Amino acid sequence: MEIDLSKYGFAGYSLIIKREDLLHPFVSGNKFRKLKYNLKAAQAQNHTTLLTFGGAFSNHIAAVAAAGKELDFKTIGIIRGDELKDKISENPTLSFAHDCGMQLYFVSREVYRSKNDSEFINSLKEQFGNFYVLPEGGTNALAIKGCEEILTETDMSFNYICVSVGTGGTMAGLVKASNDNQQVLGFSVLNGTFQTSEIEKYTSKTNFEITDAYCFGGYGKIDTDLIRFMNGFKNKTNIPLDPVYTGKMMFGIMDLLKKGYFKENSRIFAVHTGGLQGIEGMNQKLKKKNLPIIE
């Protein structure tokens, strides 16, 4: 979908948003891409159970739960924060996952840090039996393969490819699939650009850059400026943005346009990675702080 940049006072640029959020009603955006080949692998290996990890408002947890329900997998979610154990009904993401049939297992933040340790995984197998492991955020080699498919042949004419960056998996797929003359620009939703090392695991290409200038203080953190921007963007374009990922990316793109970062007459391609399920939970937090909510 093309964005009318004249509404923002810009001329001489073209901005297209790829609505990956519309791929599936519950397994949206990059989560659909990341799960595609992992689910095929789980089926080929005759697994009946998926186990994964995530926080209280994780898009990945919601997506795995929905995909498991649709494809008849048993799903187990290892959730960061044992204080959430008795608050499932108060949390839109966790209650959705639970309603999809996901078994939620809450661990302390200290224990959660061991999520990639073989000893911890083995202890989970003793407790739950055999399962197919999906890493936190869903990033692995099969996920990268799926994310490469975001870019099609018709997308190769764009000068810039923009995407929000969490673990770096989606961006790694985009970099792998891009042409060398395209610049892939990642907007980190966390403090730091450590995802560069993750991307370098999967590709030797160097036509990319990550900025954390628009992380708004860190993961899941937002302020009234971002809320105002998101609501205004939806009003002008009829495209909803999520506060953790795409909202920050679009805010960053508009600010970089203002600062003259993009070359004149360039064509910009931005990926809407979904994540809209997190809006309800974020609005709960905003109401408690008497801040404006996301419309």
mmCIF file of C-alpha atoms in Angstrom:
data_model
loop_
_atom_site.group_PDB
_atom_site.id
_atom_site.type_symbol
_atom_site.label_atom_id
_atom_site.label_comp_id
_atom_site.label_asym_id
_atom_site.label_seq_id
_atom_site.Cartn_x
_atom_site.Cartn_y
_atom_site.Cartn_z
ATOM 1 C CA MET A 1 0.000 0.000 0.000
ATOM 2 C CA GLU A 2 1.393 3.388 -0.956
ATOM 3 C CA ILE A 3 1.500 6.132 1.666
ATOM 4 C CA ASP A 4 0.614 9.638 0.517
ATOM 5 C CA LEU A 5 3.664 11.465 1.819
ATOM 6 C CA SER A 6 2.208 14.829 0.836
ATOM 7 C CA LYS A 7 0.069 14.538 3.978
ATOM 8 C CA TYR A 8 3.350 14.714 5.892
ATOM 9 C CA GLY A 9 4.807 17.502 3.770
ATOM 10 C CA PHE A 10 7.257 15.345 1.802
ATOM 11 C CA ALA A 11 7.724 15.295 -1.964
ATOM 12 C CA GLY A 12 10.129 13.418 -4.201
ATOM 13 C CA TYR A 13 9.891 10.096 -2.374
ATOM 14 C CA SER A 14 7.787 6.958 -2.677
ATOM 15 C CA LEU A 15 6.843 4.938 0.428
ATOM 16 C CA ILE A 16 5.161 1.552 0.190
ATOM 17 C CA ILE A 17 4.085 -0.487 3.225
ATOM 18 C CA LYS A 18 3.806 -4.247 2.784
ATOM 19 C CA ARG A 19 0.867 -5.335 4.937
ATOM 20 C CA GLU A 20 2.285 -8.576 6.329
ATOM 21 C CA ASP A 21 -0.097 -8.077 9.257
ATOM 22 C CA LEU A 22 -2.915 -9.206 6.939
ATOM 23 C CA LEU A 23 -1.410 -12.633 6.151
ATOM 24 C CA HIS A 24 -3.461 -14.431 8.811
ATOM 25 C CA PRO A 25 -5.994 -13.250 11.413
ATOM 26 C CA PHE A 26 -3.976 -14.577 14.391
ATOM 27 C CA VAL A 27 -0.556 -15.667 13.069
ATOM 28 C CA SER A 28 0.315 -12.343 11.529
ATOM 29 C CA GLY A 29 3.278 -10.754 9.875
ATOM 30 C CA ASN A 30 6.766 -12.018 10.519
ATOM 31 C CA LYS A 31 5.477 -14.668 12.943
ATOM 32 C CA PHE A 32 3.697 -16.362 10.035
ATOM 33 C CA ARG A 33 6.932 -16.258 8.045
ATOM 34 C CA LYS A 34 9.051 -17.535 10.931
ATOM 35 C CA LEU A 35 6.721 -20.393 11.762
ATOM 36 C CA LYS A 36 6.037 -21.600 8.209
ATOM 37 C CA TYR A 37 9.037 -23.905 7.726
ATOM 38 C CA ASN A 38 9.392 -24.713 11.426
ATOM 39 C CA LEU A 39 5.870 -26.122 11.491
ATOM 40 C CA LYS A 40 6.561 -28.131 8.345
ATOM 41 C CA ALA A 41 9.708 -29.523 10.001
ATOM 42 C CA ALA A 42 7.813 -30.399 13.177
ATOM 43 C CA GLN A 43 5.215 -32.267 11.123
ATOM 44 C CA ALA A 44 7.886 -34.071 9.060
ATOM 45 C CA GLN A 45 9.586 -35.186 12.281
ATOM 46 C CA ASN A 46 6.243 -36.456 13.627
ATOM 47 C CA HIS A 47 6.195 -34.093 16.575
ATOM 48 C CA THR A 48 2.851 -33.506 18.233
ATOM 49 C CA THR A 49 3.968 -30.812 20.697
ATOM 50 C CA LEU A 50 5.523 -27.365 20.230
ATOM 51 C CA LEU A 51 7.340 -25.662 23.100
ATOM 52 C CA THR A 52 8.492 -22.073 23.065
ATOM 53 C CA PHE A 53 9.358 -19.068 25.217
ATOM 54 C CA GLY A 54 8.106 -15.518 25.648
ATOM 55 C CA GLY A 55 7.058 -12.640 27.850
ATOM 56 C CA ALA A 56 3.673 -11.455 29.022
ATOM 57 C CA PHE A 57 2.684 -9.693 25.779
ATOM 58 C CA SER A 58 4.676 -11.790 23.299
ATOM 59 C CA ASN A 59 3.420 -11.807 19.698
ATOM 60 C CA HIS A 60 5.337 -15.057 19.277
ATOM 61 C CA ILE A 61 3.502 -16.791 22.144
ATOM 62 C CA ALA A 62 0.137 -15.752 20.702
ATOM 63 C CA ALA A 63 1.136 -16.868 17.197
ATOM 64 C CA VAL A 64 2.428 -20.292 18.286
ATOM 65 C CA ALA A 65 -0.716 -20.909 20.328
ATOM 66 C CA ALA A 66 -2.955 -20.002 17.370
ATOM 67 C CA ALA A 67 -0.902 -22.032 14.877
ATOM 68 C CA GLY A 68 -0.904 -25.021 17.216
ATOM 69 C CA LYS A 69 -4.668 -24.901 17.544
ATOM 70 C CA GLU A 70 -5.122 -24.641 13.771
ATOM 71 C CA LEU A 71 -2.681 -27.468 12.954
ATOM 72 C CA ASP A 72 -3.565 -29.716 15.889
ATOM 73 C CA PHE A 73 -0.298 -29.392 17.819
ATOM 74 C CA LYS A 74 -0.213 -29.382 21.594
ATOM 75 C CA THR A 75 1.533 -26.160 22.640
ATOM 76 C CA ILE A 76 3.533 -25.246 25.727
ATOM 77 C CA GLY A 77 4.624 -21.695 26.532
ATOM 78 C CA ILE A 78 7.425 -21.033 29.011
ATOM 79 C CA ILE A 79 6.548 -17.559 30.269
ATOM 80 C CA ARG A 80 9.024 -15.091 31.769
ATOM 81 C CA GLY A 81 7.827 -13.908 35.207
ATOM 82 C CA ASP A 82 6.350 -16.289 37.761
ATOM 83 C CA GLU A 83 4.359 -13.404 39.259
ATOM 84 C CA LEU A 84 2.030 -13.697 36.236
ATOM 85 C CA LYS A 85 0.841 -17.175 37.175
ATOM 86 C CA ASP A 86 -2.406 -15.999 38.764
ATOM 87 C CA LYS A 87 -3.009 -13.143 36.319
ATOM 88 C CA ILE A 88 -3.727 -14.982 33.070
ATOM 89 C CA SER A 89 -7.273 -13.649 32.814
ATOM 90 C CA GLU A 90 -6.017 -10.068 33.236
ATOM 91 C CA ASN A 91 -3.557 -10.363 30.354
ATOM 92 C CA PRO A 92 -5.016 -10.310 26.797
ATOM 93 C CA THR A 93 -2.054 -12.158 25.232
ATOM 94 C CA LEU A 94 -1.824 -14.905 27.829
ATOM 95 C CA SER A 95 -5.594 -15.401 28.003
ATOM 96 C CA PHE A 96 -5.695 -15.683 24.191
ATOM 97 C CA ALA A 97 -2.888 -18.278 24.230
ATOM 98 C CA HIS A 98 -4.617 -20.170 27.041
ATOM 99 C CA ASP A 99 -7.926 -20.142 25.145
ATOM 100 C CA CYS A 100 -6.103 -21.592 22.125
ATOM 101 C CA GLY A 101 -5.114 -24.526 24.319
ATOM 102 C CA MET A 102 -1.546 -23.530 25.159
ATOM 103 C CA GLN A 103 -0.247 -24.868 28.469
ATOM 104 C CA LEU A 104 1.430 -21.944 30.210
ATOM 105 C CA TYR A 105 4.380 -22.629 32.484
ATOM 106 C CA PHE A 106 5.663 -19.639 34.445
ATOM 107 C CA VAL A 107 9.286 -19.310 35.550
ATOM 108 C CA SER A 108 11.261 -16.612 37.326
ATOM 109 C CA ARG A 109 13.297 -14.170 35.277
ATOM 110 C CA GLU A 110 16.448 -15.808 36.606
ATOM 111 C CA VAL A 111 15.385 -19.278 35.439
ATOM 112 C CA TYR A 112 14.174 -17.839 32.130
ATOM 113 C CA ARG A 113 17.709 -16.713 31.284
ATOM 114 C CA SER A 114 18.584 -20.414 30.935
ATOM 115 C CA LYS A 115 16.109 -20.848 28.058
ATOM 116 C CA ASN A 116 18.850 -21.805 25.595
ATOM 117 C CA ASP A 117 20.788 -24.130 27.923
ATOM 118 C CA SER A 118 20.622 -27.831 27.052
ATOM 119 C CA GLU A 119 20.344 -28.716 30.745
ATOM 120 C CA PHE A 120 17.215 -26.587 31.085
ATOM 121 C CA ILE A 121 15.727 -27.971 27.852
ATOM 122 C CA ASN A 122 16.348 -31.518 29.080
ATOM 123 C CA SER A 123 14.616 -30.742 32.382
ATOM 124 C CA LEU A 124 11.610 -29.503 30.397
ATOM 125 C CA LYS A 125 11.586 -32.745 28.386
ATOM 126 C CA GLU A 126 11.544 -34.724 31.624
ATOM 127 C CA GLN A 127 8.549 -32.676 32.710
ATOM 128 C CA PHE A 128 6.574 -32.415 29.453
ATOM 129 C CA GLY A 129 7.866 -35.258 27.263
ATOM 130 C CA ASN A 130 9.253 -34.839 23.759
ATOM 131 C CA PHE A 131 8.611 -31.607 21.845
ATOM 132 C CA TYR A 132 9.772 -29.423 18.960
ATOM 133 C CA VAL A 133 11.563 -26.354 20.335
ATOM 134 C CA LEU A 134 10.863 -22.930 18.901
ATOM 135 C CA PRO A 135 13.280 -20.295 20.270
ATOM 136 C CA GLU A 136 12.118 -17.059 21.865
ATOM 137 C CA GLY A 137 10.965 -14.760 19.073
ATOM 138 C CA GLY A 138 11.061 -17.699 16.666
ATOM 139 C CA THR A 139 14.435 -16.944 15.079
ATOM 140 C CA ASN A 140 16.408 -19.868 13.663
ATOM 141 C CA ALA A 141 17.619 -20.951 10.213
ATOM 142 C CA LEU A 142 14.153 -22.110 9.131
ATOM 143 C CA ALA A 143 12.647 -18.819 10.305
ATOM 144 C CA ILE A 144 15.177 -16.884 8.218
ATOM 145 C CA LYS A 145 14.188 -18.993 5.198
ATOM 146 C CA GLY A 146 10.569 -17.973 5.711
ATOM 147 C CA CYS A 147 11.424 -14.298 6.154
ATOM 148 C CA GLU A 148 13.370 -14.275 2.888
ATOM 149 C CA GLU A 149 10.018 -14.793 1.173
ATOM 150 C CA ILE A 150 8.760 -11.390 2.332
ATOM 151 C CA LEU A 151 10.643 -9.852 -0.592
ATOM 152 C CA THR A 152 9.344 -10.770 -4.027
ATOM 153 C CA GLU A 153 10.804 -10.088 -7.456
ATOM 154 C CA THR A 154 8.726 -6.903 -7.794
ATOM 155 C CA ASP A 155 10.229 -5.556 -4.561
ATOM 156 C CA MET A 156 13.770 -5.569 -5.933
ATOM 157 C CA SER A 157 13.385 -2.102 -7.471
ATOM 158 C CA PHE A 158 13.201 -0.335 -4.098
ATOM 159 C CA ASN A 159 16.222 1.619 -2.892
ATOM 160 C CA TYR A 160 15.562 1.120 0.828
ATOM 161 C CA ILE A 161 13.990 -1.757 2.741
ATOM 162 C CA CYS A 162 12.884 -0.825 6.267
ATOM 163 C CA VAL A 163 11.913 -3.161 9.095
ATOM 164 C CA SER A 164 11.626 -3.105 12.869
ATOM 165 C CA VAL A 165 14.174 -5.284 14.648
ATOM 166 C CA GLY A 166 13.753 -7.418 17.767
ATOM 167 C CA THR A 167 15.880 -10.555 17.631
ATOM 168 C CA GLY A 168 17.128 -9.753 14.128
ATOM 169 C CA GLY A 169 15.673 -12.800 12.394
ATOM 170 C CA THR A 170 13.271 -10.986 10.085
ATOM 171 C CA MET A 171 15.937 -8.509 9.068
ATOM 172 C CA ALA A 172 18.405 -11.331 8.399
ATOM 173 C CA GLY A 173 15.918 -12.855 5.947
ATOM 174 C CA LEU A 174 15.402 -9.514 4.236
ATOM 175 C CA VAL A 175 19.149 -8.898 3.924
ATOM 176 C CA LYS A 176 19.662 -12.375 2.450
ATOM 177 C CA ALA A 177 16.902 -11.842 -0.103
ATOM 178 C CA SER A 178 17.841 -8.257 -1.020
ATOM 179 C CA ASN A 179 19.877 -7.061 -3.966
ATOM 180 C CA ASP A 180 23.337 -5.710 -3.196
ATOM 181 C CA ASN A 181 22.311 -2.257 -4.405
ATOM 182 C CA GLN A 182 19.457 -2.099 -1.885
ATOM 183 C CA GLN A 183 20.008 -0.714 1.605
ATOM 184 C CA VAL A 184 18.233 -2.600 4.395
ATOM 185 C CA LEU A 185 17.538 -0.320 7.347
ATOM 186 C CA GLY A 186 16.562 -1.839 10.680
ATOM 187 C CA PHE A 187 14.888 0.055 13.506
ATOM 188 C CA SER A 188 15.868 -1.615 16.771
ATOM 189 C CA VAL A 189 13.065 -1.723 19.336
ATOM 190 C CA LEU A 190 15.629 -2.246 22.095
ATOM 191 C CA ASN A 191 18.571 -0.200 23.305
ATOM 192 C CA GLY A 192 21.594 -1.183 21.239
ATOM 193 C CA THR A 193 22.278 -2.667 17.823
ATOM 194 C CA PHE A 194 23.560 -6.032 19.022
ATOM 195 C CA GLN A 195 21.316 -7.760 16.458
ATOM 196 C CA THR A 196 24.048 -7.110 13.881
ATOM 197 C CA SER A 197 25.917 -10.181 15.146
ATOM 198 C CA GLU A 198 22.746 -12.284 14.792
ATOM 199 C CA ILE A 199 22.274 -11.170 11.185
ATOM 200 C CA GLU A 200 25.912 -11.924 10.407
ATOM 201 C CA LYS A 201 25.319 -15.558 11.441
ATOM 202 C CA TYR A 202 23.007 -16.017 8.472
ATOM 203 C CA THR A 203 24.456 -13.846 5.704
ATOM 204 C CA SER A 204 27.754 -12.360 4.573
ATOM 205 C CA LYS A 205 26.011 -9.408 2.943
ATOM 206 C CA THR A 206 26.840 -5.994 4.388
ATOM 207 C CA ASN A 207 24.157 -3.816 2.755
ATOM 208 C CA PHE A 208 22.382 -3.137 6.030
ATOM 209 C CA GLU A 209 22.366 -0.788 8.987
ATOM 210 C CA ILE A 210 20.578 -0.846 12.352
ATOM 211 C CA THR A 211 19.656 2.217 14.387
ATOM 212 C CA ASP A 212 18.331 2.307 17.946
ATOM 213 C CA ALA A 213 17.604 6.046 17.772
ATOM 214 C CA TYR A 214 13.873 5.311 17.774
ATOM 215 C CA CYS A 215 13.636 2.627 20.480
ATOM 216 C CA PHE A 216 11.956 5.126 22.860
ATOM 217 C CA GLY A 217 14.007 3.911 25.814
ATOM 218 C CA GLY A 218 13.841 0.166 25.238
ATOM 219 C CA TYR A 219 11.652 -2.824 24.560
ATOM 220 C CA GLY A 220 7.949 -2.209 25.151
ATOM 221 C CA LYS A 221 8.587 1.401 26.197
ATOM 222 C CA ILE A 222 6.603 4.197 24.575
ATOM 223 C CA ASP A 223 5.648 7.797 25.289
ATOM 224 C CA THR A 224 2.916 10.249 24.346
ATOM 225 C CA ASP A 225 4.829 11.389 21.231
ATOM 226 C CA LEU A 226 4.774 7.855 19.826
ATOM 227 C CA ILE A 227 1.101 7.344 20.738
ATOM 228 C CA ARG A 228 0.176 10.652 19.110
ATOM 229 C CA PHE A 229 2.132 9.701 15.979
ATOM 230 C CA MET A 230 0.528 6.241 15.736
ATOM 231 C CA ASN A 231 -2.985 7.602 16.152
ATOM 232 C CA GLY A 232 -2.297 10.304 13.564
ATOM 233 C CA PHE A 233 -0.844 7.755 11.140
ATOM 234 C CA LYS A 234 -3.917 5.555 11.449
ATOM 235 C CA ASN A 235 -6.158 8.570 10.928
ATOM 236 C CA LYS A 236 -4.298 9.588 7.738
ATOM 237 C CA THR A 237 -3.706 6.158 6.223
ATOM 238 C CA ASN A 238 -6.216 3.801 7.882
ATOM 239 C CA ILE A 239 -3.258 1.545 8.804
ATOM 240 C CA PRO A 240 -2.956 0.537 12.479
ATOM 241 C CA LEU A 241 0.557 0.265 13.897
ATOM 242 C CA ASP A 242 1.680 -1.649 16.953
ATOM 243 C CA PRO A 243 3.510 0.197 19.763
ATOM 244 C CA VAL A 244 6.408 -2.229 20.195
ATOM 245 C CA TYR A 245 7.595 -2.664 16.595
ATOM 246 C CA THR A 246 5.989 -0.997 13.572
ATOM 247 C CA GLY A 247 5.034 2.191 15.392
ATOM 248 C CA LYS A 248 8.680 2.863 16.193
ATOM 249 C CA MET A 249 9.787 1.982 12.661
ATOM 250 C CA MET A 250 7.302 4.346 11.003
ATOM 251 C CA PHE A 251 8.127 7.132 13.462
ATOM 252 C CA GLY A 252 11.775 6.634 12.528
ATOM 253 C CA ILE A 253 11.120 6.613 8.774
ATOM 254 C CA MET A 254 9.199 9.895 8.978
ATOM 255 C CA ASP A 255 11.905 11.492 11.101
ATOM 256 C CA LEU A 256 14.650 10.355 8.706
ATOM 257 C CA LEU A 257 12.670 11.772 5.784
ATOM 258 C CA LYS A 258 12.548 15.079 7.655
ATOM 259 C CA LYS A 259 16.313 14.941 8.232
ATOM 260 C CA GLY A 260 17.104 14.165 4.583
ATOM 261 C CA TYR A 261 18.555 10.713 5.282
ATOM 262 C CA PHE A 262 17.005 9.107 2.192
ATOM 263 C CA LYS A 263 18.402 10.031 -1.224
ATOM 264 C CA GLU A 264 16.171 12.236 -3.347
ATOM 265 C CA ASN A 265 13.627 10.398 -5.530
ATOM 266 C CA SER A 266 14.283 7.154 -3.674
ATOM 267 C CA ARG A 267 11.718 4.383 -3.314
ATOM 268 C CA ILE A 268 11.226 3.157 0.256
ATOM 269 C CA PHE A 269 9.752 -0.224 1.154
ATOM 270 C CA ALA A 270 8.580 -0.768 4.746
ATOM 271 C CA VAL A 271 7.436 -4.080 6.223
ATOM 272 C CA HIS A 272 4.427 -4.109 8.558
ATOM 273 C CA THR A 273 5.372 -7.082 10.738
ATOM 274 C CA GLY A 274 2.052 -7.323 12.577
ATOM 275 C CA GLY A 275 1.946 -7.404 16.379
ATOM 276 C CA LEU A 276 -1.419 -5.681 16.649
ATOM 277 C CA GLN A 277 -2.580 -8.160 19.296
ATOM 278 C CA GLY A 278 -0.326 -6.343 21.768
ATOM 279 C CA ILE A 279 -2.272 -3.091 21.588
ATOM 280 C CA GLU A 280 -4.939 -4.161 24.094
ATOM 281 C CA GLY A 281 -2.353 -5.041 26.729
ATOM 282 C CA MET A 282 -0.434 -1.821 26.131
ATOM 283 C CA ASN A 283 -3.619 0.212 26.479
ATOM 284 C CA GLN A 284 -4.233 -1.430 29.854
ATOM 285 C CA LYS A 285 -0.853 -0.112 30.999
ATOM 286 C CA LEU A 286 -1.476 3.340 29.548
ATOM 287 C CA LYS A 287 -4.853 3.673 31.269
ATOM 288 C CA LYS A 288 -3.270 2.851 34.637
ATOM 289 C CA LYS A 289 -0.796 5.691 34.063
ATOM 290 C CA ASN A 290 -3.560 8.057 32.892
ATOM 291 C CA LEU A 291 -1.859 8.404 29.495
ATOM 292 C CA PRO A 292 -3.556 8.651 26.075
ATOM 293 C CA ILE A 293 -4.423 5.264 24.595
ATOM 294 C CA ILE A 294 -3.746 3.803 21.158
ATOM 295 C CA GLU A 295 -6.857 4.202 19.009
#
